[in-house]
mmCIF file of C-alpha atoms and ligand atoms in Angstrom:
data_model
loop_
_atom_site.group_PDB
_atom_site.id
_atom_site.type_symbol
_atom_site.label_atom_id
_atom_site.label_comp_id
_atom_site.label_asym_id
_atom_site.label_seq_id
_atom_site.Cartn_x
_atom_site.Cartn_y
_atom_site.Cartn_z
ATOM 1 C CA UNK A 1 0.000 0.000 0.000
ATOM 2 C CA UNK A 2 1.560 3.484 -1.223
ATOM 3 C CA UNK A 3 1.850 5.744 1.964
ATOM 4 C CA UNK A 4 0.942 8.975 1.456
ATOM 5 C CA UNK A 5 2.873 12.185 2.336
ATOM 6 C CA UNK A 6 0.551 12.088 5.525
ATOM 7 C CA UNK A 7 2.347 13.723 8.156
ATOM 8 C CA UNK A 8 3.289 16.369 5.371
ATOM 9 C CA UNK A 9 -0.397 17.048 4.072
ATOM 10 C CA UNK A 10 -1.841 16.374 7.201
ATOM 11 C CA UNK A 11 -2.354 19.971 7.380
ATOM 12 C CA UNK A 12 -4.688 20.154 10.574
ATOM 13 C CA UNK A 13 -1.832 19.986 12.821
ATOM 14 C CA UNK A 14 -0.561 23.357 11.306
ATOM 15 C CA UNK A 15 -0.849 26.892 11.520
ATOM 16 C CA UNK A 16 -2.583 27.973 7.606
ATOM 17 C CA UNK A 17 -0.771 31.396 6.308
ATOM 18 C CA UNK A 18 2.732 32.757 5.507
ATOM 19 C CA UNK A 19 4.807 31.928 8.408
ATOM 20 C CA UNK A 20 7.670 30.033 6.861
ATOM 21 C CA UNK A 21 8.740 28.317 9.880
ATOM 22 C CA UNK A 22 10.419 25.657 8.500
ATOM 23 C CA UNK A 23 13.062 23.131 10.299
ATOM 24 C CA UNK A 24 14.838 21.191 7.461
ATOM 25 C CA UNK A 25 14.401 17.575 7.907
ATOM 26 C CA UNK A 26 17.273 14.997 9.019
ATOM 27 C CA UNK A 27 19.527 17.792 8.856
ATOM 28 C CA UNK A 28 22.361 15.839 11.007
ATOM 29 C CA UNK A 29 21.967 12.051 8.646
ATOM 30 C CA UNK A 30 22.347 14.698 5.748
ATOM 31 C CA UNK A 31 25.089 16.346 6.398
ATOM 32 C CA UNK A 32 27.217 13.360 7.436
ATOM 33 C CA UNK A 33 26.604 12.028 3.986
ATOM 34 C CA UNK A 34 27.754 14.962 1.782
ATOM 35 C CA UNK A 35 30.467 15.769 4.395
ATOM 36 C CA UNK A 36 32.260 12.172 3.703
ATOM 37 C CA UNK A 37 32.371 13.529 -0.384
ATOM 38 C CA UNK A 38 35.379 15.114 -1.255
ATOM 39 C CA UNK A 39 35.441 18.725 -1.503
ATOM 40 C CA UNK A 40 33.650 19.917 -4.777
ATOM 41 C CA UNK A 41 30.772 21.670 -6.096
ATOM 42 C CA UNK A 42 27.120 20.489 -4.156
ATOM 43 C CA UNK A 43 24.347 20.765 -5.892
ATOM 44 C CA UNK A 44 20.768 21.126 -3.930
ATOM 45 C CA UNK A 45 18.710 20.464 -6.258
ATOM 46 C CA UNK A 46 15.749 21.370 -3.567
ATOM 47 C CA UNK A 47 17.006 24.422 -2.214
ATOM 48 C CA UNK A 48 13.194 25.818 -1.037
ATOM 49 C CA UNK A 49 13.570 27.797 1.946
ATOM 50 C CA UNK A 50 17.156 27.379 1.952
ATOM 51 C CA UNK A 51 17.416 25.306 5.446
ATOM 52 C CA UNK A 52 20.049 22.104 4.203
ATOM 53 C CA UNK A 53 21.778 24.955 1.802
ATOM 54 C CA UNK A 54 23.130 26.695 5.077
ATOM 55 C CA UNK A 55 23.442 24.032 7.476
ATOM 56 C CA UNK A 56 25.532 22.732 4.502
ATOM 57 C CA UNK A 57 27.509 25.932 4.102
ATOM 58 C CA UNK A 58 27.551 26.795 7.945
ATOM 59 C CA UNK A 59 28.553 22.699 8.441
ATOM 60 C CA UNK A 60 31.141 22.112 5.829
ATOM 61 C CA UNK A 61 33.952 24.317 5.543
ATOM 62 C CA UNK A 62 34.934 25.621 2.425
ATOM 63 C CA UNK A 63 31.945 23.872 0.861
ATOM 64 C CA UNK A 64 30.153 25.843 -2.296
ATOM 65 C CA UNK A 65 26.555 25.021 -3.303
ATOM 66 C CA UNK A 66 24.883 25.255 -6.481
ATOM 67 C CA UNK A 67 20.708 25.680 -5.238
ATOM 68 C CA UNK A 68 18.084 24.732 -7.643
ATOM 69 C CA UNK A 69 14.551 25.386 -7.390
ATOM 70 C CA UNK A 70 11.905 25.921 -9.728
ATOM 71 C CA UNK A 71 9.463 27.784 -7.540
ATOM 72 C CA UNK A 72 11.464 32.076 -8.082
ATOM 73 C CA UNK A 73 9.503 32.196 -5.086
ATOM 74 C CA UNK A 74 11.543 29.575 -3.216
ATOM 75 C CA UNK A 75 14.512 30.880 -4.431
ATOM 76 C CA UNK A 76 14.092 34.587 -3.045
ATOM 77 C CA UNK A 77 13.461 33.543 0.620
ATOM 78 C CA UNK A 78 16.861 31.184 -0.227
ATOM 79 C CA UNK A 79 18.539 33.985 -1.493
ATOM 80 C CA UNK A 80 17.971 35.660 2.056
ATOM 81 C CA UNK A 81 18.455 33.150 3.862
ATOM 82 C CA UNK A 82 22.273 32.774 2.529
ATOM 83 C CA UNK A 83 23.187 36.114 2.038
ATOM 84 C CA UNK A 84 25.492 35.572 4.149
ATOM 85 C CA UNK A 85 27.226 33.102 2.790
ATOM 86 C CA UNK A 86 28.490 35.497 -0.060
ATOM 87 C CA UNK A 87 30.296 33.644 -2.728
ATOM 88 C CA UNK A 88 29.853 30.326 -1.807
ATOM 89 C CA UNK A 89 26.804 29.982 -3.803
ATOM 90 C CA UNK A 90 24.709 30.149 -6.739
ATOM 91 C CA UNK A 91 21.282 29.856 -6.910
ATOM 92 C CA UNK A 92 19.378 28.630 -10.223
ATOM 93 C CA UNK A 93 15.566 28.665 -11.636
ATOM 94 C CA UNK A 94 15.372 25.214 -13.042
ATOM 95 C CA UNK A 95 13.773 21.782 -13.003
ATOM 96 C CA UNK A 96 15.827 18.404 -11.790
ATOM 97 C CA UNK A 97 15.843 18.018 -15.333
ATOM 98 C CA UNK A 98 18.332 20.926 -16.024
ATOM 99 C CA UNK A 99 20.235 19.730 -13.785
ATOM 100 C CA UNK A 100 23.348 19.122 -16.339
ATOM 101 C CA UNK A 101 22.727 22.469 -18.464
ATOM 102 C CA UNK A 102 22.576 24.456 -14.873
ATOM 103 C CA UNK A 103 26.512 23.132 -14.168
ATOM 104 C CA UNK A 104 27.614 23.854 -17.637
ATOM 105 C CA UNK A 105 26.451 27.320 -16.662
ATOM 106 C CA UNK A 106 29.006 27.490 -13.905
ATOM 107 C CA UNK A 107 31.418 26.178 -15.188
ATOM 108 C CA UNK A 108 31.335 29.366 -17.863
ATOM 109 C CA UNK A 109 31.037 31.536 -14.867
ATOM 110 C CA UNK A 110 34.409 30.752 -13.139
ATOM 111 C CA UNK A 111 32.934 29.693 -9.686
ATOM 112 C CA UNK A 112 35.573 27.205 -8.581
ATOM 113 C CA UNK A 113 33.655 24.371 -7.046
ATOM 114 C CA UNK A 114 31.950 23.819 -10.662
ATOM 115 C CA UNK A 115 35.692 23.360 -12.079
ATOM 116 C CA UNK A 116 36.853 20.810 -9.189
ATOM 117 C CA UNK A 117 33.538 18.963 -10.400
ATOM 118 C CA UNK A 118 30.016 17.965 -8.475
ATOM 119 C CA UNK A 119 30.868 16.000 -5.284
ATOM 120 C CA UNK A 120 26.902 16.068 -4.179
ATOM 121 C CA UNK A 121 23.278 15.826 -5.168
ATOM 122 C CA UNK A 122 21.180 16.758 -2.953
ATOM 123 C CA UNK A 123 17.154 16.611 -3.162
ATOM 124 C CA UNK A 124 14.377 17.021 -0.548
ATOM 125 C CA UNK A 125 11.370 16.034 -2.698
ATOM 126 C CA UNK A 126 7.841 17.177 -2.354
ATOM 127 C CA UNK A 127 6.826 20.398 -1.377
ATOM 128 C CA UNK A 128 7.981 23.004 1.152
ATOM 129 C CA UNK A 129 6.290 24.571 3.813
ATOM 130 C CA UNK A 130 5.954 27.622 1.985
ATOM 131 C CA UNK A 131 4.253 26.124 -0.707
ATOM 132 C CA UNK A 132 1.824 24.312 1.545
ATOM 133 C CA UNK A 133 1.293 27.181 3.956
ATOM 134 C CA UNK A 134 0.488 29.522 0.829
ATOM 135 C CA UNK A 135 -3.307 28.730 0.378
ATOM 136 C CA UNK A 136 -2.799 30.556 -2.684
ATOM 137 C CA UNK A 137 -0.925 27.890 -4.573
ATOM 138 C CA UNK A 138 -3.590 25.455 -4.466
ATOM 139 C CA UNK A 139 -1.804 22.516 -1.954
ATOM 140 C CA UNK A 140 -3.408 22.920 0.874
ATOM 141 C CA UNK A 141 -6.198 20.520 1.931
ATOM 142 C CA UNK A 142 -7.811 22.322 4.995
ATOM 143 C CA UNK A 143 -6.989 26.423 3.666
ATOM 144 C CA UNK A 144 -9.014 27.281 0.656
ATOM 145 C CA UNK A 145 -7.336 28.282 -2.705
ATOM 146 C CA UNK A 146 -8.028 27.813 -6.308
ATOM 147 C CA UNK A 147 -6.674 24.181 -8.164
ATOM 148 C CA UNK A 148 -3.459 25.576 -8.950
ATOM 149 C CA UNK A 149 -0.953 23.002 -7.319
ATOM 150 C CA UNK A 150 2.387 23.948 -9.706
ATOM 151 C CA UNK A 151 5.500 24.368 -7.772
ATOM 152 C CA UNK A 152 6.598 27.340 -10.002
ATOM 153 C CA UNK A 153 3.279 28.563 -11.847
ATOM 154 C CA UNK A 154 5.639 30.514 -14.124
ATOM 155 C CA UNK A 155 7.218 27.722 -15.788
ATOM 156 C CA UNK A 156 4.131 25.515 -16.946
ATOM 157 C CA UNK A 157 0.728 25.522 -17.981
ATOM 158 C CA UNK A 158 -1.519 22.460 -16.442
ATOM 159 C CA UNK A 159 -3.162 23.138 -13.536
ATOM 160 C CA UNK A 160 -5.006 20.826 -10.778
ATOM 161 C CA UNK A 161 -7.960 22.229 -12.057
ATOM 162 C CA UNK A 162 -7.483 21.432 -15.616
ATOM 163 C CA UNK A 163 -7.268 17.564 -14.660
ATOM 164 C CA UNK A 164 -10.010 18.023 -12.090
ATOM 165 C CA UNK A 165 -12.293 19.535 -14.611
ATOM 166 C CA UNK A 166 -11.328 18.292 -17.583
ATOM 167 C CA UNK A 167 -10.402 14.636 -17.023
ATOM 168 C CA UNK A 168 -12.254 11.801 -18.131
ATOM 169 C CA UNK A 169 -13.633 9.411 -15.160
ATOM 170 C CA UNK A 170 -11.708 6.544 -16.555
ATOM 171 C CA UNK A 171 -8.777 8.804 -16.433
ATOM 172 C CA UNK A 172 -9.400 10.286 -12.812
ATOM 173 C CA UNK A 173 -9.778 6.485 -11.565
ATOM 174 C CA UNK A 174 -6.751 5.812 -12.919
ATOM 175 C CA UNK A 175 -5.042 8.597 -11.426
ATOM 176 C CA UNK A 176 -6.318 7.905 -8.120
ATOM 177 C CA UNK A 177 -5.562 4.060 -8.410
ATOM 178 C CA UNK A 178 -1.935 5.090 -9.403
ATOM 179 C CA UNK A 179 -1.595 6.573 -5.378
ATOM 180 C CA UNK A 180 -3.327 3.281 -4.059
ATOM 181 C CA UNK A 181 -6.577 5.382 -3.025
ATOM 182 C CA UNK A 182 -8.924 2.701 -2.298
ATOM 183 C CA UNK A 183 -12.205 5.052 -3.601
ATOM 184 C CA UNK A 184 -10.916 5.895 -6.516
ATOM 185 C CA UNK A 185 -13.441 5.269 -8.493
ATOM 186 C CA UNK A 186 -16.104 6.762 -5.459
ATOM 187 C CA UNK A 187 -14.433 9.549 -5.648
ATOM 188 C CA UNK A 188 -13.877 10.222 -9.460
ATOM 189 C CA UNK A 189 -17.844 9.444 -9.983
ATOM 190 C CA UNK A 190 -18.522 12.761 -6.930
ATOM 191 C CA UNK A 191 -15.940 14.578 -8.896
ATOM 192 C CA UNK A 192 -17.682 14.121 -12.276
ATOM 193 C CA UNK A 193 -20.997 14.421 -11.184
ATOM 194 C CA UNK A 194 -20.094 17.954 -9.267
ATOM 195 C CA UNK A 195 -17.891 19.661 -12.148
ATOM 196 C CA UNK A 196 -16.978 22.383 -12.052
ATOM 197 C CA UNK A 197 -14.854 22.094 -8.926
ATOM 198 C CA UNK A 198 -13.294 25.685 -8.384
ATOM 199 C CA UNK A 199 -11.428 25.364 -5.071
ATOM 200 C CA UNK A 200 -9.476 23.040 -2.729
ATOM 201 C CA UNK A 201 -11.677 23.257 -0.170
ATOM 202 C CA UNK A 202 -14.640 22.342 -2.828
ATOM 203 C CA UNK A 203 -12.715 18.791 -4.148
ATOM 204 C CA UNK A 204 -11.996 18.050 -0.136
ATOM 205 C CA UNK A 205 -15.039 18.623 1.413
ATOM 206 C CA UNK A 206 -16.774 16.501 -1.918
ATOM 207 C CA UNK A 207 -13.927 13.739 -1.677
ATOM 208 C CA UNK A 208 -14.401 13.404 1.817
ATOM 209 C CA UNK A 209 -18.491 12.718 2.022
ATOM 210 C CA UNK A 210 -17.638 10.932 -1.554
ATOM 211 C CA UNK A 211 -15.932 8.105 0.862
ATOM 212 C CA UNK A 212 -16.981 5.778 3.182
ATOM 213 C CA UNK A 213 -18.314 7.196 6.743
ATOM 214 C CA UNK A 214 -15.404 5.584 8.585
ATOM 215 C CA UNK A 215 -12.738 6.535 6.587
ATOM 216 C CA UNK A 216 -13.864 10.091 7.084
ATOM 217 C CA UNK A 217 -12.667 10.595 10.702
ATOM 218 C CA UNK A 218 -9.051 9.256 10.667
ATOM 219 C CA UNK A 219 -6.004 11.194 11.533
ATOM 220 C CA UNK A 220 -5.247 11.766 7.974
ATOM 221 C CA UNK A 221 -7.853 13.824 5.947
ATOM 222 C CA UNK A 222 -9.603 11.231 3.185
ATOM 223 C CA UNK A 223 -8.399 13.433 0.605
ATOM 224 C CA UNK A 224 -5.023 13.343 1.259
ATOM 225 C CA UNK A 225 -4.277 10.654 -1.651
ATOM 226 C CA UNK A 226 -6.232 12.487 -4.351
ATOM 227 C CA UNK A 227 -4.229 15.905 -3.505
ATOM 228 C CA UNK A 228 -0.566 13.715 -3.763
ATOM 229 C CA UNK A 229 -1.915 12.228 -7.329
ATOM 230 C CA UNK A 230 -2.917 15.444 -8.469
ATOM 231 C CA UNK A 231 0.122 17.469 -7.635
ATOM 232 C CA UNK A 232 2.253 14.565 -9.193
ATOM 233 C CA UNK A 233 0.786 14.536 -12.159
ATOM 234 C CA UNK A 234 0.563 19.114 -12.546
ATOM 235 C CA UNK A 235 4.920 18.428 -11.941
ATOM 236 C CA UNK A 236 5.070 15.832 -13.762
ATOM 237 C CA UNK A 237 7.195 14.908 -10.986
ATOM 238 C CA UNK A 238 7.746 10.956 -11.699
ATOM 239 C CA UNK A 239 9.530 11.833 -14.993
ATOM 240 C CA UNK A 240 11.297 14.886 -12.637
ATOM 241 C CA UNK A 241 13.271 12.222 -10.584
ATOM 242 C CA UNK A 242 13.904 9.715 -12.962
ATOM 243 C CA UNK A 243 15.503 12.395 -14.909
ATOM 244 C CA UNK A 244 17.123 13.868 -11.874
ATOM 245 C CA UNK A 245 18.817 10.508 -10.722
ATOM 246 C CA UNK A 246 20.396 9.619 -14.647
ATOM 247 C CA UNK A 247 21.985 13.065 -14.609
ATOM 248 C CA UNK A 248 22.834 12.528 -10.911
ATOM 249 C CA UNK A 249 24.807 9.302 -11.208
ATOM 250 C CA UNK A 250 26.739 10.670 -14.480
ATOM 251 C CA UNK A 251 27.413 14.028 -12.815
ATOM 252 C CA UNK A 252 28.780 13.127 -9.430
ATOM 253 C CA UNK A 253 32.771 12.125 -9.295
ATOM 254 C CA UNK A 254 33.936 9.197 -7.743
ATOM 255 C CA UNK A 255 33.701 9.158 -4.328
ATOM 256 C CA UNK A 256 30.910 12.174 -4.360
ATOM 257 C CA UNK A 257 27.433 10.896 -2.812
ATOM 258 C CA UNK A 258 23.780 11.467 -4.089
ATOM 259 C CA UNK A 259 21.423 12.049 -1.336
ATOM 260 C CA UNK A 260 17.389 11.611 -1.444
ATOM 261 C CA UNK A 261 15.441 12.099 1.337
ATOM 262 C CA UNK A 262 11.418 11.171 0.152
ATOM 263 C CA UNK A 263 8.007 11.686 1.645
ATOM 264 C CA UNK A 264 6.118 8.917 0.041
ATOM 265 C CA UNK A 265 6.598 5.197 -0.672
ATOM 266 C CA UNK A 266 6.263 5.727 -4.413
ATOM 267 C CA UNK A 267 9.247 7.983 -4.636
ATOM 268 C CA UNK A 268 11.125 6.209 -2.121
ATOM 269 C CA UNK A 269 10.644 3.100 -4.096
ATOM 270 C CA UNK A 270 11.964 4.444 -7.567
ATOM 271 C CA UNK A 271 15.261 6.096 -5.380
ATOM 272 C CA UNK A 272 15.594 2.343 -4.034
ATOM 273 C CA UNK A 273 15.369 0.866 -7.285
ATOM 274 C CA UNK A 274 17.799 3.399 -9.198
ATOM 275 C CA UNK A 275 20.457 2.744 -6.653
ATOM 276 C CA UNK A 276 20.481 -0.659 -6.709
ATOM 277 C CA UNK A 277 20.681 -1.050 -10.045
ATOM 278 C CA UNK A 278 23.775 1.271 -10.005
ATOM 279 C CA UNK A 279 25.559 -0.368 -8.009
ATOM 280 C CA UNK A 280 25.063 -4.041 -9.594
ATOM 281 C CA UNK A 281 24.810 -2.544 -12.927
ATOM 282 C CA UNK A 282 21.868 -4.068 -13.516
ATOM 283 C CA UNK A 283 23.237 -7.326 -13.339
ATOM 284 C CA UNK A 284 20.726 -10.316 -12.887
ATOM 285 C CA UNK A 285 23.460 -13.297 -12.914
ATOM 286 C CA UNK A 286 22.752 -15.731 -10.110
ATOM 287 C CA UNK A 287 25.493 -15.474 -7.262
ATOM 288 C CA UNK A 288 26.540 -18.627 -7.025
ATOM 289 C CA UNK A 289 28.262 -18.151 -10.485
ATOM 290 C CA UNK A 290 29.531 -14.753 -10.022
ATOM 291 C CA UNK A 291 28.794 -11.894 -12.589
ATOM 292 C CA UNK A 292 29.160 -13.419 -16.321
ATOM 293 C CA UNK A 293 27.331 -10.406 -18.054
ATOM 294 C CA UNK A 294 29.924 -7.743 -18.087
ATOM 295 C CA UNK A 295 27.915 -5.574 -15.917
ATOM 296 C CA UNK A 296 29.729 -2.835 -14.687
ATOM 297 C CA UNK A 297 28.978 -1.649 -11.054
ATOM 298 C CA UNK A 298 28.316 2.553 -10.460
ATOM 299 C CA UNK A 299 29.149 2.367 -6.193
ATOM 300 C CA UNK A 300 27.228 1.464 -3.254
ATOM 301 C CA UNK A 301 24.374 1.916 -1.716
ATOM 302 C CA UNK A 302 25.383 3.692 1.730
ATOM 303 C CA UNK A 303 21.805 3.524 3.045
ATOM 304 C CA UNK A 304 21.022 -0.658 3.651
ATOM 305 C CA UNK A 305 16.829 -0.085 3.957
ATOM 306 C CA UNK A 306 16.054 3.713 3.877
ATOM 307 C CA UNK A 307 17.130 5.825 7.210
ATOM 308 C CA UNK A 308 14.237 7.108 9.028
ATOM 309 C CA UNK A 309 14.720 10.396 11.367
ATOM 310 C CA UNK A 310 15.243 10.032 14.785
ATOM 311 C CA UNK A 311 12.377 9.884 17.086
ATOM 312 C CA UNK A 312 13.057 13.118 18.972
ATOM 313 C CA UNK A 313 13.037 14.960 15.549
ATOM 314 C CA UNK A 314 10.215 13.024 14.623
ATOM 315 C CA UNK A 315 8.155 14.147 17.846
ATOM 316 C CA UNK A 316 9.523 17.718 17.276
ATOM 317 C CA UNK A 317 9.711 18.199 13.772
ATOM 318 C CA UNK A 318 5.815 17.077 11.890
ATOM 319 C CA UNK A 319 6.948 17.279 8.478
ATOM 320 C CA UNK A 320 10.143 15.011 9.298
ATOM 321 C CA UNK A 321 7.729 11.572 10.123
ATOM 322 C CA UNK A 322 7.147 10.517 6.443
ATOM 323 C CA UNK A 323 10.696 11.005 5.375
ATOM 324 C CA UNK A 324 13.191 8.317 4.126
ATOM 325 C CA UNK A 325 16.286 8.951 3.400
ATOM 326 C CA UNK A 326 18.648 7.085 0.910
ATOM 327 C CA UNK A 327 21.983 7.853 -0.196
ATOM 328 C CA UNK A 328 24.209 6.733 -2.860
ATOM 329 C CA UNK A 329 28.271 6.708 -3.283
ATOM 330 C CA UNK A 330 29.733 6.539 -6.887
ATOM 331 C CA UNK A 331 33.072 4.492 -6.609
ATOM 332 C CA UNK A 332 36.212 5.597 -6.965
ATOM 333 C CA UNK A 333 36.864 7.719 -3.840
ATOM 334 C CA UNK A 334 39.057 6.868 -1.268
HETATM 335 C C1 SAM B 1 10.740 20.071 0.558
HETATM 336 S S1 SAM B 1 11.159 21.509 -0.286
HETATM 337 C C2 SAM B 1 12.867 21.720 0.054
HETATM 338 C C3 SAM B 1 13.154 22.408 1.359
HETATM 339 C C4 SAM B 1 14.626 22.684 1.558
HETATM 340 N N1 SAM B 1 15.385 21.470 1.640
HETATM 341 C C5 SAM B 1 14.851 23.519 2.782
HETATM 342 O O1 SAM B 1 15.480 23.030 3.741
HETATM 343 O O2 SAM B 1 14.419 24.664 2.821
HETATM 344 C C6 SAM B 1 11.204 21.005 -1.937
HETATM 345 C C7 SAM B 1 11.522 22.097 -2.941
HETATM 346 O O3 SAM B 1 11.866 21.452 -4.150
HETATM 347 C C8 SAM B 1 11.298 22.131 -5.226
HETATM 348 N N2 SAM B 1 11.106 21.143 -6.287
HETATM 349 C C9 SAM B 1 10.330 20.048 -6.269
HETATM 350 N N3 SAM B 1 10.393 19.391 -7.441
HETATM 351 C C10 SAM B 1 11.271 20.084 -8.213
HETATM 352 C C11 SAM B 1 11.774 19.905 -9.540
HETATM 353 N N4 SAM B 1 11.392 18.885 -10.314
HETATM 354 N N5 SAM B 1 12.673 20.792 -9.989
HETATM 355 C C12 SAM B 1 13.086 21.827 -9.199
HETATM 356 N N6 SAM B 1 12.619 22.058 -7.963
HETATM 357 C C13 SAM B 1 11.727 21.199 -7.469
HETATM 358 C C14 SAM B 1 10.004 22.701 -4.693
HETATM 359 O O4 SAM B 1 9.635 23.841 -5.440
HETATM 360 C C15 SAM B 1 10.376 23.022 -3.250
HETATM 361 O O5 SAM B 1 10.777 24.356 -3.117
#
């Protein structure tokens, strides 16, 4: 069963406006990973509200940091938050999928970490506090907004509401199935029936009488799943991170570690996946024989089973309890 981004979504434990109070999640398990790289260019390819860029830069000395977000919004609280870090960073408007084109940049522009090469990738999927918080940018399931749900509304088109209101029902069910919601097709039959659906508040308060009585009461709101699908699909965010982890594992020099932390089990599953087929190669020949195929091994997996965060941070810190951390180190290093 896919688990949602509960603790994340579960938006009734939090304070709805523009407070940014945001604590960046496994900050400590984090930093020991990229701190065992050798020195080089990092690349946070999350950089949101800017909280792992400067425990990173505060953390690792002489460390530089490449910070990629495609939310301008996202980047201007970043760029505030590591003013004072002058020089040791750049920050960039981009998808993961720039990710390549974004260091070419750099390397054009002088700034020396780029030249020594990228000893880090860094992403924090999902969506930050900001985002959420903003009841303008359509995530929120408890503060009312319109079905925008893009993570930077400047650089594409397709809203929440255009899939909402535009889908077929075969299509929503599909959709909904795709995030393991067990009411999919309940719920696409109240969404089709009740078109057009302006508002979050409209699609949660409709999903949630659109399900079972029981299921309506639970700690995590009955819409949660239908919000995830949605928002995947508006960021096209499965095609983000596969993209993200090919450029990743050609990018990063040996010895230099890719780091993931994900909030759901269908992200966490393709960052398992990706990894350990890097490090056999992809090789399927039994071990009792040894390899035969040729395969040729990227590194190792540093993470056996994904890290979870501590329990004090998970008590203290609500948006930490859904995360799972992996991390990956390309061979070669010493
Ligand atoms: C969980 S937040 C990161 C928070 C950050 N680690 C911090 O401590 O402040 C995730 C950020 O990644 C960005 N993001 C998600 N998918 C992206 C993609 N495909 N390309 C670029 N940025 C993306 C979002 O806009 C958001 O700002």
């Amino acid at each position: 069963m896919e688990t949602p981004e509960d603790e994340r979504l579960d938006v009734t434990k939090e304070p709805v406006g523009l407070s940014f109070t945001h604590s960046p999640v496994m900050v400590e398990e984090v930093l020991s990973y990229i701190s065992s790289a050798p020195l080089g260019l990092v690349v946070d390819v999350t950089v949101g509200l800017g909280g792992h860029s400067s425990a990173i830069l505060e953390s690792i000395e002489g460390s530089q940091i490449l910070g990629m977000d495609r939310d301008l919004r996202a980047l201007e609280i970043a760029e505030g938050r590591l003013a004072r870090f002058a020089g040791r960073y750049r920050l960039a408007l981009s998808r993961f999928s720039g990710l390549s084109a974004e260091i070419a940049k750099l390397e054009g522009e002088g700034f020396s970490a780029a030249e020594a090469g990228v000893s880090a990738v860094f992403a924090d999927l999902g969506v930050s506090s900001m985002q959420f918080d903003d009841p303008t940018r359509g995530f929120s399931i408890r503060a009312d907004g319109p079905l925008d749900m893009r993570m930077g509304p400047s650089g594409s088109s397709l809203t929440a509401s255009e899939i909402v209101n535009g889908a077929s029902f075969d299509e929503l069910v599909e959709l909904f199935y795709s995030q393991d919601e067990p009411h999919a097709k309940r719920i696409s039959e109240a969404i089709v029936r009740n078109r057009p659906i302006d508002t979050t508040a409209q699609l949660a308060g409709l999903v949630e009488k659109a399900v079972p009585f029981h299921f309506r009461k639970g700690h995590i709101h009955p819409a949660t799943r239908i919000f995830q699908a949605l928002r995947i699909v508006v960021n096209d965010e499965e095609k983000e991170l596969d993209s993200l982890l090919s450029q990743a594992l050609d990018l990063v020099m040996p010895g230099g570690v890719i780091v993931v932390l994900s909030y759901h089990s269908g992200e966490d599953r393709v960052v398992k996946d990706r990894f350990l087929e890097a490090s056999t190669g992809g090789c399927r020949c039994p071990k009792v024989l040894g390899c035969v195929c040729g395969a040729i091994s990227r590194g190792v997996v540093l993470t056996r089973g994904a890290k979870l965060p501590k329990k004090s941070e998970a008590e203290t810190n609500i948006r930490s309890r859904s995360a799972r951390l992996r991390a990956f180190q390309i061979t070669g290093g010493e």
